XYZ file of C-alpha atoms in Angstrom:
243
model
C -14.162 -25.059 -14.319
C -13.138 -25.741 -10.938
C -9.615 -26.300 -10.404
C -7.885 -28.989 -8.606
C -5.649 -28.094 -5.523
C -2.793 -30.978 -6.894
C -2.653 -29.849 -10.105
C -2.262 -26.366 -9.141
C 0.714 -27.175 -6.575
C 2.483 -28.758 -9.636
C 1.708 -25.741 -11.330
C 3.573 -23.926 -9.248
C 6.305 -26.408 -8.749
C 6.705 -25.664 -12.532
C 6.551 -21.847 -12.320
C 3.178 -21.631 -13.690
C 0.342 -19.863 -12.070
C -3.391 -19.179 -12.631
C -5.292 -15.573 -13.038
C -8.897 -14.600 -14.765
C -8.902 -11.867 -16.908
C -11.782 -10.189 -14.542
C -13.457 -11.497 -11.331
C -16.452 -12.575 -12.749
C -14.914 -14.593 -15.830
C -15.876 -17.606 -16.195
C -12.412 -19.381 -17.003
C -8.850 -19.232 -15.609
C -5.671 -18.521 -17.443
C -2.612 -20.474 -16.629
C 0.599 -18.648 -16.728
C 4.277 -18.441 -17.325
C 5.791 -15.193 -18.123
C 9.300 -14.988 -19.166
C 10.550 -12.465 -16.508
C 9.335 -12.770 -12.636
C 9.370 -10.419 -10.075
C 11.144 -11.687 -6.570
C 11.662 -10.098 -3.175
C 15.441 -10.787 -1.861
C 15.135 -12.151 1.078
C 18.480 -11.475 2.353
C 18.079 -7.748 1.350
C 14.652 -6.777 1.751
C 14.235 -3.477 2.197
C 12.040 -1.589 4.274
C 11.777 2.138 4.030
C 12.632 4.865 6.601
C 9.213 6.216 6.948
C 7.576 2.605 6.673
C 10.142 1.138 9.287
C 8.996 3.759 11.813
C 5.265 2.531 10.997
C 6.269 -0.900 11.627
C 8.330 -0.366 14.718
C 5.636 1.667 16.232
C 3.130 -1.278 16.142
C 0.296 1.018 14.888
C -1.428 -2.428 13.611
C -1.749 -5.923 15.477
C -0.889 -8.119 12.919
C -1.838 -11.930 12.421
C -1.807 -14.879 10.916
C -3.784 -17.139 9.377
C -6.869 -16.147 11.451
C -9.152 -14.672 8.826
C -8.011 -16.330 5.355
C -10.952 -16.307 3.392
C -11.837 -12.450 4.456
C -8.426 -11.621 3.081
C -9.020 -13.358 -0.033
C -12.234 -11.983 -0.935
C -10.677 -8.460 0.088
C -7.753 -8.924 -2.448
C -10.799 -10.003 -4.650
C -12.817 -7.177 -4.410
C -12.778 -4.258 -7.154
C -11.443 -1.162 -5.397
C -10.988 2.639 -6.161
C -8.467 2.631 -8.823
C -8.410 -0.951 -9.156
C -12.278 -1.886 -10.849
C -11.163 -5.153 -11.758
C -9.309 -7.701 -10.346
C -7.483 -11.127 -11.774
C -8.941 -13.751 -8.682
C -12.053 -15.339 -9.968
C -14.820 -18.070 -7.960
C -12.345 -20.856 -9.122
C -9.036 -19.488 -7.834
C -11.316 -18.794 -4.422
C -12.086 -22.164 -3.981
C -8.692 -23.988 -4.881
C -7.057 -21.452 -2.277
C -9.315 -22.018 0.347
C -8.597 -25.681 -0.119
C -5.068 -24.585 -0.016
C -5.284 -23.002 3.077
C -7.387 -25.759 4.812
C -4.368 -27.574 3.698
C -2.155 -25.361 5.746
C -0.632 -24.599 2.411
C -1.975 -21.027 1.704
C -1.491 -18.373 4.275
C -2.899 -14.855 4.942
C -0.935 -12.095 7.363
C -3.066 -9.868 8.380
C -3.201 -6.057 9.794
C -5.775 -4.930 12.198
C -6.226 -1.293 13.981
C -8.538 -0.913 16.420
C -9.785 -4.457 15.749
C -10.338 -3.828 12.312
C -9.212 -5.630 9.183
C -7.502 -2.746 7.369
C -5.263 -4.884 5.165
C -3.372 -8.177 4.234
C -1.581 -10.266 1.563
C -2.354 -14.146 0.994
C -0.099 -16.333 -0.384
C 0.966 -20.487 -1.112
C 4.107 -21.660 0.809
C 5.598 -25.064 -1.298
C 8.602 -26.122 0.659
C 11.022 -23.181 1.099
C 9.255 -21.119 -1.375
C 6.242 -18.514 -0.929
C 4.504 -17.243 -3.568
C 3.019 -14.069 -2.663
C -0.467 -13.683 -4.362
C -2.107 -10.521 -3.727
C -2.373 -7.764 -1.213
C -5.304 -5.519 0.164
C -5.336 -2.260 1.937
C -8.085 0.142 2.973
C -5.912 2.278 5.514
C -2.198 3.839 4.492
C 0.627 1.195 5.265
C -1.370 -1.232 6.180
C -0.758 -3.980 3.649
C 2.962 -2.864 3.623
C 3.759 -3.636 7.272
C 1.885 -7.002 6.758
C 4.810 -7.543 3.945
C 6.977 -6.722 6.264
C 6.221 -9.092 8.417
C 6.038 -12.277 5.959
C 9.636 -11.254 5.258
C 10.659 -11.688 8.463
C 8.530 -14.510 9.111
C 9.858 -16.731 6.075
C 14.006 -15.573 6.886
C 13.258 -16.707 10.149
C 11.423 -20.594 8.706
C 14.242 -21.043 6.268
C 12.267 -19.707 3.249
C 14.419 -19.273 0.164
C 12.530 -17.583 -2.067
C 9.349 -14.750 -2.330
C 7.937 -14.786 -5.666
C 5.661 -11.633 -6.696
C 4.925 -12.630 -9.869
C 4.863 -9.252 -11.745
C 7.313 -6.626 -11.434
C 5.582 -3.103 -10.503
C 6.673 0.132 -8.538
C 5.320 -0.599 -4.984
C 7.124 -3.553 -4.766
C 10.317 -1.637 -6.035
C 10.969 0.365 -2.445
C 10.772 -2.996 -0.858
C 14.106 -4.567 -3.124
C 12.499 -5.899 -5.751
C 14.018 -7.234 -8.948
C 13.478 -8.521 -12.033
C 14.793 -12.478 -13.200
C 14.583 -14.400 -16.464
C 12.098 -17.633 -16.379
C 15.455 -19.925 -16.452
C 16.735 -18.506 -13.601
C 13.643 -17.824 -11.609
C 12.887 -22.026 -12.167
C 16.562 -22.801 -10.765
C 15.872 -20.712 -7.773
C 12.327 -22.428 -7.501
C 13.800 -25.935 -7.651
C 16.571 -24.792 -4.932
C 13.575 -23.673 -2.660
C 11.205 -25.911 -3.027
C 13.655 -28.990 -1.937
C 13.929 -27.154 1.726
C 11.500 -27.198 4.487
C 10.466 -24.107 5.145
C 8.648 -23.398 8.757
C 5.675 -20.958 8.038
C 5.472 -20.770 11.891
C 9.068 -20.220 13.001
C 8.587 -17.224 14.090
C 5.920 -17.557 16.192
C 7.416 -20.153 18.578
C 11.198 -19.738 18.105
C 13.837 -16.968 19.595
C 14.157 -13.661 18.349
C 11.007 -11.527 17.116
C 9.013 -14.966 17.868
C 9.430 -14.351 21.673
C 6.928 -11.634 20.824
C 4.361 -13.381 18.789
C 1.611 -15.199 21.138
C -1.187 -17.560 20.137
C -4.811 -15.877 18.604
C -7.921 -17.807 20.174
C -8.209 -19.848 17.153
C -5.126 -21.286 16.342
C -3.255 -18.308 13.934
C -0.732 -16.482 15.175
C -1.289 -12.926 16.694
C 1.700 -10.427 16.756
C 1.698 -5.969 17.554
C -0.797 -3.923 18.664
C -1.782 -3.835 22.295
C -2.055 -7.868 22.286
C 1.113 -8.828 20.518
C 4.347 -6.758 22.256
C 5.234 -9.598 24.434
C 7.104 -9.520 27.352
C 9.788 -7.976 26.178
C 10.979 -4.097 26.004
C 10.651 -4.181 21.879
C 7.959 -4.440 20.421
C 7.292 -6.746 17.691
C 7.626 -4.453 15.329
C 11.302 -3.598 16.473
C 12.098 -7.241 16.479
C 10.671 -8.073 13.102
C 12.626 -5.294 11.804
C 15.720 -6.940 13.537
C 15.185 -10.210 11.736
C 15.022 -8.478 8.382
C 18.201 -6.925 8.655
C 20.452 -9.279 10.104
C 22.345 -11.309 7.505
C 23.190 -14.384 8.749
């Protein structure tokens, strides 16, 4: 049954959110666990070996300027992973979403090549990170990376990632109850968070240009800017400062 894009933002305004129990069922579960997994934005942490990935710009990285490639990557069965929880119906409500300018994908190229990316639905100050992809080592990671820096920089609040597990453990991770995971969601959702801050403001945005249609393009031999640092240098500057 199809679902509608309105009643899935107030899902989410209420902490509630929608998975299949395979990608080919039929129907779509709505839910609301009692413990969720967030990313601290003011400590995010990025690992030694992983911050010399990202400060080496190995991957261009963009946004918003392949979506629904992302999405059906992150739908995709995978080695090790034969199933996954993103059915036809959550497709279709998210690329709504995104056509919307609600839902957002970052994205990590190398030589041209999508080789990973994360989607996600940005309500106010709040992101809600959905689900990641990666067919090359690092490559979804460094696209974390730079959402994190991309939402401190816009004002965001709060990255939700739903389910605690061990990969998203070396980035800060922890674990909240449902009562205090909705208080932080009502905090964050009454800001305005700028999904494009980066891109056009000072800082690591002085490095991000403009992709020929309309996303944002950042690394790699197109992205470094002007500057002497590279974009991946600078996002790694945004993470860490604390103020």
């Amino acid at each position: 049954m199809a679902i509608d894009p309105d009643e899935l933002i107030l899902a989410y305004r209420l902490g509630i959110f929608p998975m299949a129990e395979t990608r080919n069922a039929p129907e779509t579960l709505w839910v609301r666990p009692q413990e969720r997994a967030i990313l601290p934005l003011e400590r995010f942490h990025v690992p030694g070996r992983l911050a010399r990935t990202v400060r080496s710009d190995r991957f261009e990285v963009r946004v918003d300027t392949a979506f629904s490639k992302v999405l059906q990557a992150c739908a995709a069965s995978r080695e090790g992973r034969p199933q996954t929880w993103i059915n036809d119906d959550i497709i279709d409500v998210f690329e709504k979403l995104h056509f919307r300018k609600l839902a957002h994908s970052v994205e990590a190229y190398e030589n041209g090549e999508l080789v990973g990316g994360l989607y996600g639905l940005s309500l106010g100050g709040a992101f809600f990170g959905e689900s990641m992809f990666s067919a090359t080592r690092d490559a979804s990671k460094v696209a974390l990376v730079h959402l994190a820096a991309r939402l401190k920089t816009g004002g965001y609040t709060l990255l939700d990632a739903q389910f605690p597990n061990e990969h998203l453990t070396q980035f800060g991770a922890i674990i909240v109850g449902r009562e205090r995971f909705e208080k932080l969601l009502g905090d964050a959702i009454k800001r305005e968070g700028n999904f494009y801050g980066l891109d056009s403001g000072s800082g690591a945005g002085s490095a991000v240009g403009s992709s020929a249609d309309g996303g944002a393009t950042a690394g790699g031999a197109g992205g470094a800017g002007s500057g002497s640092a590279g974009i991946g240098a600078l996002v790694l500057q945004v993470i860490t400062q604390t103020s």
